[in-house]
mmCIF file of N, CA and C in Angstrom:
data_model
loop_
_atom_site.group_PDB
_atom_site.id
_atom_site.type_symbol
_atom_site.label_atom_id
_atom_site.label_comp_id
_atom_site.label_asym_id
_atom_site.label_seq_id
_atom_site.Cartn_x
_atom_site.Cartn_y
_atom_site.Cartn_z
ATOM 1 N N MET A 1 -164.188 140.845 53.283
ATOM 2 C CA MET A 1 -163.002 141.369 53.003
ATOM 3 C C MET A 1 -163.683 142.607 52.095
ATOM 4 N N ASP A 2 -163.207 143.689 51.984
ATOM 5 C CA ASP A 2 -163.763 145.019 51.271
ATOM 6 C C ASP A 2 -163.519 144.899 49.911
ATOM 7 N N THR A 3 -164.605 145.078 49.150
ATOM 8 C CA THR A 3 -164.365 144.882 47.671
ATOM 9 C C THR A 3 -163.950 146.328 46.870
ATOM 10 N N LYS A 4 -163.753 147.072 47.704
ATOM 11 C CA LYS A 4 -163.396 148.544 47.221
ATOM 12 C C LYS A 4 -161.814 148.687 46.966
ATOM 13 N N PRO A 5 -161.680 148.790 45.687
ATOM 14 C CA PRO A 5 -160.163 149.137 45.302
ATOM 15 C C PRO A 5 -159.706 149.981 46.241
ATOM 16 N N THR A 6 -158.301 150.461 46.372
ATOM 17 C CA THR A 6 -157.943 151.586 46.832
ATOM 18 C C THR A 6 -158.011 152.641 46.329
ATOM 19 N N LEU A 7 -157.772 152.595 44.937
ATOM 20 C CA LEU A 7 -157.701 153.708 43.940
ATOM 21 C C LEU A 7 -157.921 153.103 42.404
ATOM 22 N N LEU A 8 -158.804 154.117 41.940
ATOM 23 C CA LEU A 8 -159.322 153.993 40.504
ATOM 24 C C LEU A 8 -158.029 154.696 39.497
ATOM 25 N N LEU A 9 -157.271 154.063 39.031
ATOM 26 C CA LEU A 9 -156.292 154.913 38.164
ATOM 27 C C LEU A 9 -156.878 154.955 36.533
ATOM 28 N N THR A 10 -156.891 155.999 36.220
ATOM 29 C CA THR A 10 -157.071 156.169 34.714
ATOM 30 C C THR A 10 -156.236 156.171 34.004
ATOM 31 N N MET A 11 -156.205 155.295 32.766
ATOM 32 C CA MET A 11 -154.998 155.179 31.946
ATOM 33 C C MET A 11 -154.275 156.170 31.262
ATOM 34 N N GLY A 12 -155.373 157.200 31.143
ATOM 35 C CA GLY A 12 -154.638 158.621 30.682
ATOM 36 C C GLY A 12 -154.781 158.651 29.233
ATOM 37 N N ASP A 13 -154.173 159.044 28.409
ATOM 38 C CA ASP A 13 -154.062 159.248 26.681
ATOM 39 C C ASP A 13 -153.265 157.797 26.239
ATOM 40 N N PRO A 14 -154.229 156.969 25.652
ATOM 41 C CA PRO A 14 -153.517 155.660 25.103
ATOM 42 C C PRO A 14 -152.390 155.767 24.194
ATOM 43 N N CYS A 15 -152.231 156.888 23.698
ATOM 44 C CA CYS A 15 -150.660 157.084 23.044
ATOM 45 C C CYS A 15 -149.952 157.983 23.842
ATOM 46 N N GLY A 16 -150.295 158.219 25.029
ATOM 47 C CA GLY A 16 -148.883 158.992 25.657
ATOM 48 C C GLY A 16 -148.277 158.047 26.688
ATOM 49 N N ILE A 17 -147.613 158.555 27.646
ATOM 50 C CA ILE A 17 -146.742 157.835 28.614
ATOM 51 C C ILE A 17 -147.757 157.127 29.914
ATOM 52 N N GLY A 18 -149.094 157.779 29.974
ATOM 53 C CA GLY A 18 -149.713 157.126 30.890
ATOM 54 C C GLY A 18 -149.697 155.698 31.229
ATOM 55 N N PRO A 19 -150.054 154.795 30.388
ATOM 56 C CA PRO A 19 -150.235 153.712 30.524
ATOM 57 C C PRO A 19 -148.837 152.766 30.754
ATOM 58 N N GLU A 20 -147.689 153.476 30.206
ATOM 59 C CA GLU A 20 -146.602 152.879 30.511
ATOM 60 C C GLU A 20 -146.192 153.183 32.202
ATOM 61 N N ILE A 21 -146.469 154.374 32.597
ATOM 62 C CA ILE A 21 -146.261 154.570 34.114
ATOM 63 C C ILE A 21 -147.052 153.837 34.847
ATOM 64 N N ILE A 22 -148.405 153.763 34.484
ATOM 65 C CA ILE A 22 -149.293 152.721 35.233
ATOM 66 C C ILE A 22 -148.718 151.192 35.527
ATOM 67 N N VAL A 23 -148.082 150.478 34.479
ATOM 68 C CA VAL A 23 -147.805 149.340 34.494
ATOM 69 C C VAL A 23 -146.314 149.358 35.475
ATOM 70 N N GLN A 24 -145.520 150.292 35.321
ATOM 71 C CA GLN A 24 -144.306 150.310 35.931
ATOM 72 C C GLN A 24 -145.070 150.540 37.615
ATOM 73 N N ALA A 25 -145.608 151.446 37.781
ATOM 74 C CA ALA A 25 -146.226 151.519 39.196
ATOM 75 C C ALA A 25 -146.572 149.923 39.686
ATOM 76 N N PHE A 26 -147.317 149.277 38.764
ATOM 77 C CA PHE A 26 -147.690 147.489 39.442
ATOM 78 C C PHE A 26 -146.354 146.996 39.611
ATOM 79 N N CYS A 27 -145.734 146.978 38.631
ATOM 80 C CA CYS A 27 -144.311 146.337 38.736
ATOM 81 C C CYS A 27 -143.405 146.461 39.761
ATOM 82 N N ARG A 28 -143.528 147.555 40.378
ATOM 83 C CA ARG A 28 -142.762 148.105 41.502
ATOM 84 C C ARG A 28 -143.701 148.042 42.672
ATOM 85 N N ASP A 29 -144.852 147.517 42.657
ATOM 86 C CA ASP A 29 -145.733 147.122 43.830
ATOM 87 C C ASP A 29 -146.218 148.405 44.441
ATOM 88 N N ALA A 30 -146.138 149.651 43.509
ATOM 89 C CA ALA A 30 -146.674 151.000 44.000
ATOM 90 C C ALA A 30 -148.336 151.005 43.695
ATOM 91 N N ALA A 31 -148.800 150.136 43.257
ATOM 92 C CA ALA A 31 -150.485 150.501 42.892
ATOM 93 C C ALA A 31 -151.066 149.155 43.113
ATOM 94 N N GLN A 32 -150.531 148.496 44.154
ATOM 95 C CA GLN A 32 -151.556 147.127 44.710
ATOM 96 C C GLN A 32 -152.628 147.878 45.325
ATOM 97 N N GLY A 33 -153.528 146.983 44.994
ATOM 98 C CA GLY A 33 -154.937 147.412 45.741
ATOM 99 C C GLY A 33 -155.887 148.370 44.506
ATOM 100 N N SER A 34 -154.995 148.857 43.739
ATOM 101 C CA SER A 34 -156.032 149.576 42.577
ATOM 102 C C SER A 34 -156.235 148.856 41.470
ATOM 103 N N VAL A 35 -156.904 149.955 40.733
ATOM 104 C CA VAL A 35 -157.723 149.130 39.491
ATOM 105 C C VAL A 35 -157.474 150.486 38.440
ATOM 106 N N VAL A 36 -156.950 149.761 37.321
ATOM 107 C CA VAL A 36 -156.655 150.492 36.183
ATOM 108 C C VAL A 36 -158.028 150.914 35.471
ATOM 109 N N VAL A 37 -158.755 151.768 35.372
ATOM 110 C CA VAL A 37 -159.722 152.295 34.276
ATOM 111 C C VAL A 37 -159.206 152.471 32.827
ATOM 112 N N GLY A 38 -159.515 151.461 32.023
ATOM 113 C CA GLY A 38 -159.044 151.794 30.839
ATOM 114 C C GLY A 38 -158.990 150.596 29.826
ATOM 115 N N ASP A 39 -158.530 150.710 28.724
ATOM 116 C CA ASP A 39 -158.405 149.955 27.688
ATOM 117 C C ASP A 39 -157.291 148.694 27.965
ATOM 118 N N CYS A 40 -158.111 147.447 28.112
ATOM 119 C CA CYS A 40 -157.011 146.287 28.231
ATOM 120 C C CYS A 40 -156.219 146.092 27.232
ATOM 121 N N SER A 41 -156.385 146.322 26.101
ATOM 122 C CA SER A 41 -155.199 146.231 25.077
ATOM 123 C C SER A 41 -154.122 147.274 25.007
ATOM 124 N N VAL A 42 -154.489 148.342 25.579
ATOM 125 C CA VAL A 42 -153.709 149.656 25.743
ATOM 126 C C VAL A 42 -152.827 148.819 26.827
ATOM 127 N N ILE A 43 -153.195 148.330 27.792
ATOM 128 C CA ILE A 43 -152.532 148.370 28.928
ATOM 129 C C ILE A 43 -151.440 147.141 28.670
ATOM 130 N N ARG A 44 -152.178 146.056 28.133
ATOM 131 C CA ARG A 44 -151.031 144.872 27.720
ATOM 132 C C ARG A 44 -149.832 145.291 26.615
ATOM 133 N N ARG A 45 -150.029 146.392 25.852
ATOM 134 C CA ARG A 45 -149.278 146.903 24.905
ATOM 135 C C ARG A 45 -148.251 147.402 25.814
ATOM 136 N N ALA A 46 -148.605 148.403 26.801
ATOM 137 C CA ALA A 46 -147.489 149.268 27.841
ATOM 138 C C ALA A 46 -146.945 147.930 28.626
ATOM 139 N N MET A 47 -147.476 146.941 28.787
ATOM 140 C CA MET A 47 -146.825 145.830 29.716
ATOM 141 C C MET A 47 -146.011 145.346 29.084
ATOM 142 N N ALA A 48 -145.945 145.168 27.699
ATOM 143 C CA ALA A 48 -145.078 144.518 26.862
ATOM 144 C C ALA A 48 -143.662 145.243 26.704
ATOM 145 N N LEU A 49 -143.642 146.747 27.316
ATOM 146 C CA LEU A 49 -142.456 147.368 27.546
ATOM 147 C C LEU A 49 -141.785 147.232 28.647
ATOM 148 N N ALA A 50 -142.536 146.526 29.365
ATOM 149 C CA ALA A 50 -141.904 146.812 30.974
ATOM 150 C C ALA A 50 -140.955 145.654 31.104
ATOM 151 N N SER A 51 -139.961 145.609 31.955
ATOM 152 C CA SER A 51 -138.816 144.524 31.979
ATOM 153 C C SER A 51 -139.456 143.447 32.893
ATOM 154 N N GLU A 52 -140.286 143.630 33.689
ATOM 155 C CA GLU A 52 -141.223 142.479 34.233
ATOM 156 C C GLU A 52 -142.488 142.541 34.041
ATOM 157 N N PRO A 53 -142.804 141.798 32.729
ATOM 158 C CA PRO A 53 -144.020 141.708 32.342
ATOM 159 C C PRO A 53 -145.119 141.056 33.053
ATOM 160 N N TRP A 54 -145.985 141.465 33.565
ATOM 161 C CA TRP A 54 -146.867 141.059 34.449
ATOM 162 C C TRP A 54 -148.237 140.630 33.511
ATOM 163 N N ALA A 55 -149.558 139.772 34.154
ATOM 164 C CA ALA A 55 -150.347 139.636 33.622
ATOM 165 C C ALA A 55 -151.297 140.564 33.705
ATOM 166 N N VAL A 56 -152.045 140.706 32.704
ATOM 167 C CA VAL A 56 -153.289 141.874 32.821
ATOM 168 C C VAL A 56 -154.807 141.256 32.852
ATOM 169 N N ALA A 57 -155.423 141.336 33.842
ATOM 170 C CA ALA A 57 -156.928 140.640 33.906
ATOM 171 C C ALA A 57 -157.929 141.742 33.696
ATOM 172 N N LEU A 58 -158.901 141.086 32.990
ATOM 173 C CA LEU A 58 -159.853 141.991 32.338
ATOM 174 C C LEU A 58 -161.003 141.854 33.372
ATOM 175 N N LEU A 59 -161.650 142.962 34.111
ATOM 176 C CA LEU A 59 -162.516 142.927 35.436
ATOM 177 C C LEU A 59 -164.077 143.224 34.615
ATOM 178 N N GLU A 60 -164.991 142.377 35.091
ATOM 179 C CA GLU A 60 -166.318 142.944 34.543
ATOM 180 C C GLU A 60 -166.899 144.253 35.608
ATOM 181 N N SER A 61 -166.069 144.026 36.682
ATOM 182 C CA SER A 61 -166.465 145.466 37.681
ATOM 183 C C SER A 61 -165.291 145.795 38.676
ATOM 184 N N PRO A 62 -165.135 146.973 38.808
ATOM 185 C CA PRO A 62 -163.761 147.550 39.448
ATOM 186 C C PRO A 62 -163.825 146.741 41.149
ATOM 187 N N LYS A 63 -165.136 146.084 41.548
ATOM 188 C CA LYS A 63 -165.206 145.376 42.675
ATOM 189 C C LYS A 63 -164.704 144.023 42.672
ATOM 190 N N ASP A 64 -164.385 143.531 41.465
ATOM 191 C CA ASP A 64 -163.962 142.257 41.185
ATOM 192 C C ASP A 64 -162.168 141.938 41.622
ATOM 193 N N TRP A 65 -161.680 143.068 41.838
ATOM 194 C CA TRP A 65 -160.070 143.350 41.850
ATOM 195 C C TRP A 65 -159.515 142.199 42.926
ATOM 196 N N PRO A 66 -160.307 141.955 43.976
ATOM 197 C CA PRO A 66 -159.325 141.000 44.797
ATOM 198 C C PRO A 66 -159.399 139.626 44.399
ATOM 199 N N ALA A 67 -160.097 139.213 43.371
ATOM 200 C CA ALA A 67 -159.963 137.719 42.606
ATOM 201 C C ALA A 67 -158.718 137.842 41.667
ATOM 202 N N CYS A 68 -158.334 139.026 41.587
ATOM 203 C CA CYS A 68 -156.855 138.873 40.547
ATOM 204 C C CYS A 68 -155.916 138.325 41.513
ATOM 205 N N PRO A 69 -155.007 137.442 40.585
ATOM 206 C CA PRO A 69 -153.741 136.823 41.418
ATOM 207 C C PRO A 69 -152.849 137.498 41.494
ATOM 208 N N PRO A 70 -151.662 137.438 42.547
ATOM 209 C CA PRO A 70 -150.547 138.292 42.536
ATOM 210 C C PRO A 70 -149.808 138.366 41.113
ATOM 211 N N ARG A 71 -148.969 139.716 41.042
ATOM 212 C CA ARG A 71 -148.567 140.086 39.769
ATOM 213 C C ARG A 71 -149.166 140.031 38.460
ATOM 214 N N CYS A 72 -150.512 140.791 38.748
ATOM 215 C CA CYS A 72 -151.505 140.924 37.443
ATOM 216 C C CYS A 72 -152.233 142.322 37.801
ATOM 217 N N VAL A 73 -152.542 143.035 36.775
ATOM 218 C CA VAL A 73 -152.775 144.378 36.575
ATOM 219 C C VAL A 73 -154.254 144.204 36.332
ATOM 220 N N PRO A 74 -154.970 144.488 37.240
ATOM 221 C CA PRO A 74 -156.476 144.607 36.967
ATOM 222 C C PRO A 74 -156.832 145.651 36.092
ATOM 223 N N VAL A 75 -157.976 145.625 35.491
ATOM 224 C CA VAL A 75 -158.453 146.760 34.406
ATOM 225 C C VAL A 75 -159.935 146.454 34.274
ATOM 226 N N TRP A 76 -160.366 147.584 34.350
ATOM 227 C CA TRP A 76 -161.686 147.688 34.179
ATOM 228 C C TRP A 76 -162.053 148.492 32.827
ATOM 229 N N GLN A 77 -162.541 147.978 31.903
ATOM 230 C CA GLN A 77 -162.916 148.617 30.558
ATOM 231 C C GLN A 77 -163.926 149.249 30.605
ATOM 232 N N PRO A 78 -164.456 150.518 30.859
ATOM 233 C CA PRO A 78 -165.767 151.241 30.828
ATOM 234 C C PRO A 78 -166.248 150.991 29.616
ATOM 235 N N ALA A 79 -167.839 151.046 29.340
ATOM 236 C CA ALA A 79 -168.235 151.203 28.134
ATOM 237 C C ALA A 79 -168.003 152.509 27.441
ATOM 238 N N GLY A 80 -167.987 152.501 26.073
ATOM 239 C CA GLY A 80 -168.019 153.864 25.519
ATOM 240 C C GLY A 80 -166.675 154.023 24.675
ATOM 241 N N LEU A 81 -165.527 153.091 24.978
ATOM 242 C CA LEU A 81 -164.257 153.297 24.289
ATOM 243 C C LEU A 81 -164.044 152.942 22.966
ATOM 244 N N PRO A 82 -163.389 153.769 22.225
ATOM 245 C CA PRO A 82 -163.302 153.476 20.797
ATOM 246 C C PRO A 82 -162.432 152.193 20.404
ATOM 247 N N ASP A 83 -162.808 151.590 19.263
ATOM 248 C CA ASP A 83 -161.935 150.396 19.054
ATOM 249 C C ASP A 83 -160.860 150.698 18.605
ATOM 250 N N GLY A 84 -159.793 149.735 18.695
ATOM 251 C CA GLY A 84 -158.437 149.836 18.192
ATOM 252 C C GLY A 84 -157.388 150.897 18.614
ATOM 253 N N LEU A 85 -157.690 151.064 20.107
ATOM 254 C CA LEU A 85 -156.820 152.217 20.860
ATOM 255 C C LEU A 85 -155.281 151.591 20.820
ATOM 256 N N ASP A 86 -155.075 150.505 20.954
ATOM 257 C CA ASP A 86 -153.807 149.753 21.088
ATOM 258 C C ASP A 86 -152.857 149.692 19.602
ATOM 259 N N GLN A 87 -153.772 150.127 18.445
ATOM 260 C CA GLN A 87 -152.983 150.444 17.249
ATOM 261 C C GLN A 87 -152.966 151.676 16.859
ATOM 262 N N LEU A 88 -153.140 152.590 17.889
ATOM 263 C CA LEU A 88 -152.756 153.951 17.592
ATOM 264 C C LEU A 88 -151.404 154.275 17.886
ATOM 265 N N PRO A 89 -150.551 155.099 17.101
ATOM 266 C CA PRO A 89 -149.154 155.068 17.071
ATOM 267 C C PRO A 89 -149.010 155.974 18.686
ATOM 268 N N TRP A 90 -147.476 155.704 19.257
ATOM 269 C CA TRP A 90 -147.375 156.380 20.603
ATOM 270 C C TRP A 90 -146.829 157.779 20.039
ATOM 271 N N GLY A 91 -147.231 158.564 20.950
ATOM 272 C CA GLY A 91 -146.736 160.082 20.725
ATOM 273 C C GLY A 91 -147.451 160.711 19.698
ATOM 274 N N ARG A 92 -148.603 160.301 19.244
ATOM 275 C CA ARG A 92 -149.294 161.124 18.196
ATOM 276 C C ARG A 92 -150.752 161.671 18.851
ATOM 277 N N VAL A 93 -151.050 162.809 18.430
ATOM 278 C CA VAL A 93 -152.331 163.505 18.721
ATOM 279 C C VAL A 93 -153.592 162.607 17.848
ATOM 280 N N ASP A 94 -154.532 162.085 18.568
ATOM 281 C CA ASP A 94 -155.644 161.560 17.880
ATOM 282 C C ASP A 94 -156.676 161.544 18.853
ATOM 283 N N ALA A 95 -157.917 162.183 18.083
ATOM 284 C CA ALA A 95 -159.037 162.037 18.737
ATOM 285 C C ALA A 95 -159.830 161.038 19.401
ATOM 286 N N ARG A 96 -159.440 160.023 18.674
ATOM 287 C CA ARG A 96 -160.053 158.584 19.525
ATOM 288 C C ARG A 96 -159.430 158.603 20.938
ATOM 289 N N ALA A 97 -157.892 158.866 20.822
ATOM 290 C CA ALA A 97 -157.089 158.831 22.372
ATOM 291 C C ALA A 97 -157.876 159.661 23.139
ATOM 292 N N GLY A 98 -158.113 160.987 22.915
ATOM 293 C CA GLY A 98 -158.767 162.058 23.835
ATOM 294 C C GLY A 98 -160.509 161.576 24.310
ATOM 295 N N THR A 99 -160.842 160.842 23.356
ATOM 296 C CA THR A 99 -162.184 160.385 23.815
ATOM 297 C C THR A 99 -161.982 159.363 24.661
ATOM 298 N N ALA A 100 -161.175 158.595 24.585
ATOM 299 C CA ALA A 100 -160.779 157.278 25.510
ATOM 300 C C ALA A 100 -160.615 157.800 27.026
ATOM 301 N N ALA A 101 -159.647 159.085 26.858
ATOM 302 C CA ALA A 101 -159.283 159.434 28.154
ATOM 303 C C ALA A 101 -160.289 159.871 29.111
ATOM 304 N N ALA A 102 -161.217 160.534 28.420
ATOM 305 C CA ALA A 102 -162.417 161.587 28.801
ATOM 306 C C ALA A 102 -163.171 160.337 29.327
ATOM 307 N N VAL A 103 -163.793 159.128 28.466
ATOM 308 C CA VAL A 103 -164.549 158.452 28.925
ATOM 309 C C VAL A 103 -164.084 157.632 30.295
ATOM 310 N N CYS A 104 -162.702 157.328 30.398
ATOM 311 C CA CYS A 104 -162.188 156.518 31.768
ATOM 312 C C CYS A 104 -162.171 157.604 32.661
ATOM 313 N N ILE A 105 -162.045 158.856 32.706
ATOM 314 C CA ILE A 105 -162.135 159.867 33.746
ATOM 315 C C ILE A 105 -163.426 159.876 34.192
ATOM 316 N N GLU A 106 -164.665 159.835 33.455
ATOM 317 C CA GLU A 106 -165.954 160.060 33.592
ATOM 318 C C GLU A 106 -166.299 158.496 34.236
ATOM 319 N N ALA A 107 -165.944 157.616 33.794
ATOM 320 C CA ALA A 107 -166.484 156.154 34.239
ATOM 321 C C ALA A 107 -165.846 156.135 35.747
ATOM 322 N N ALA A 108 -164.712 156.734 35.832
ATOM 323 C CA ALA A 108 -163.805 156.335 37.490
ATOM 324 C C ALA A 108 -164.580 157.280 38.382
#
C-alpha cells in the first residue's frame, strides 16, 4: 500500500475560512486521500460547524493517513505552531494565526 497522501492541505489562517472549507471538502468526499497540515483543535472547531461532523484524527506523520477510518479527517500537526489557535476569534487578524499558516506551508 502506498503511504503517501494524495495531497497535503494546509489549513490556512486558523481565524479565516480555510479550516471550514477543508472540513467541508472532506464531508463531501472531495479530499479523500489527503492530509491536513494544521492544528488539530482548529480543524475540530471548524468541524463543529459542519452539518455532518466527522472525527478528526491527529497523525504522528502524514504517511500514517491510511490507518484513519472512514469519515475521519487526518491532521498532521507540525512542530512550531503557536498554542491556543482554536481560541482565537474568527475573522480577526492575529500574528499567531499568520505564524501558524506559515509554519504549515513550510512543513508541507
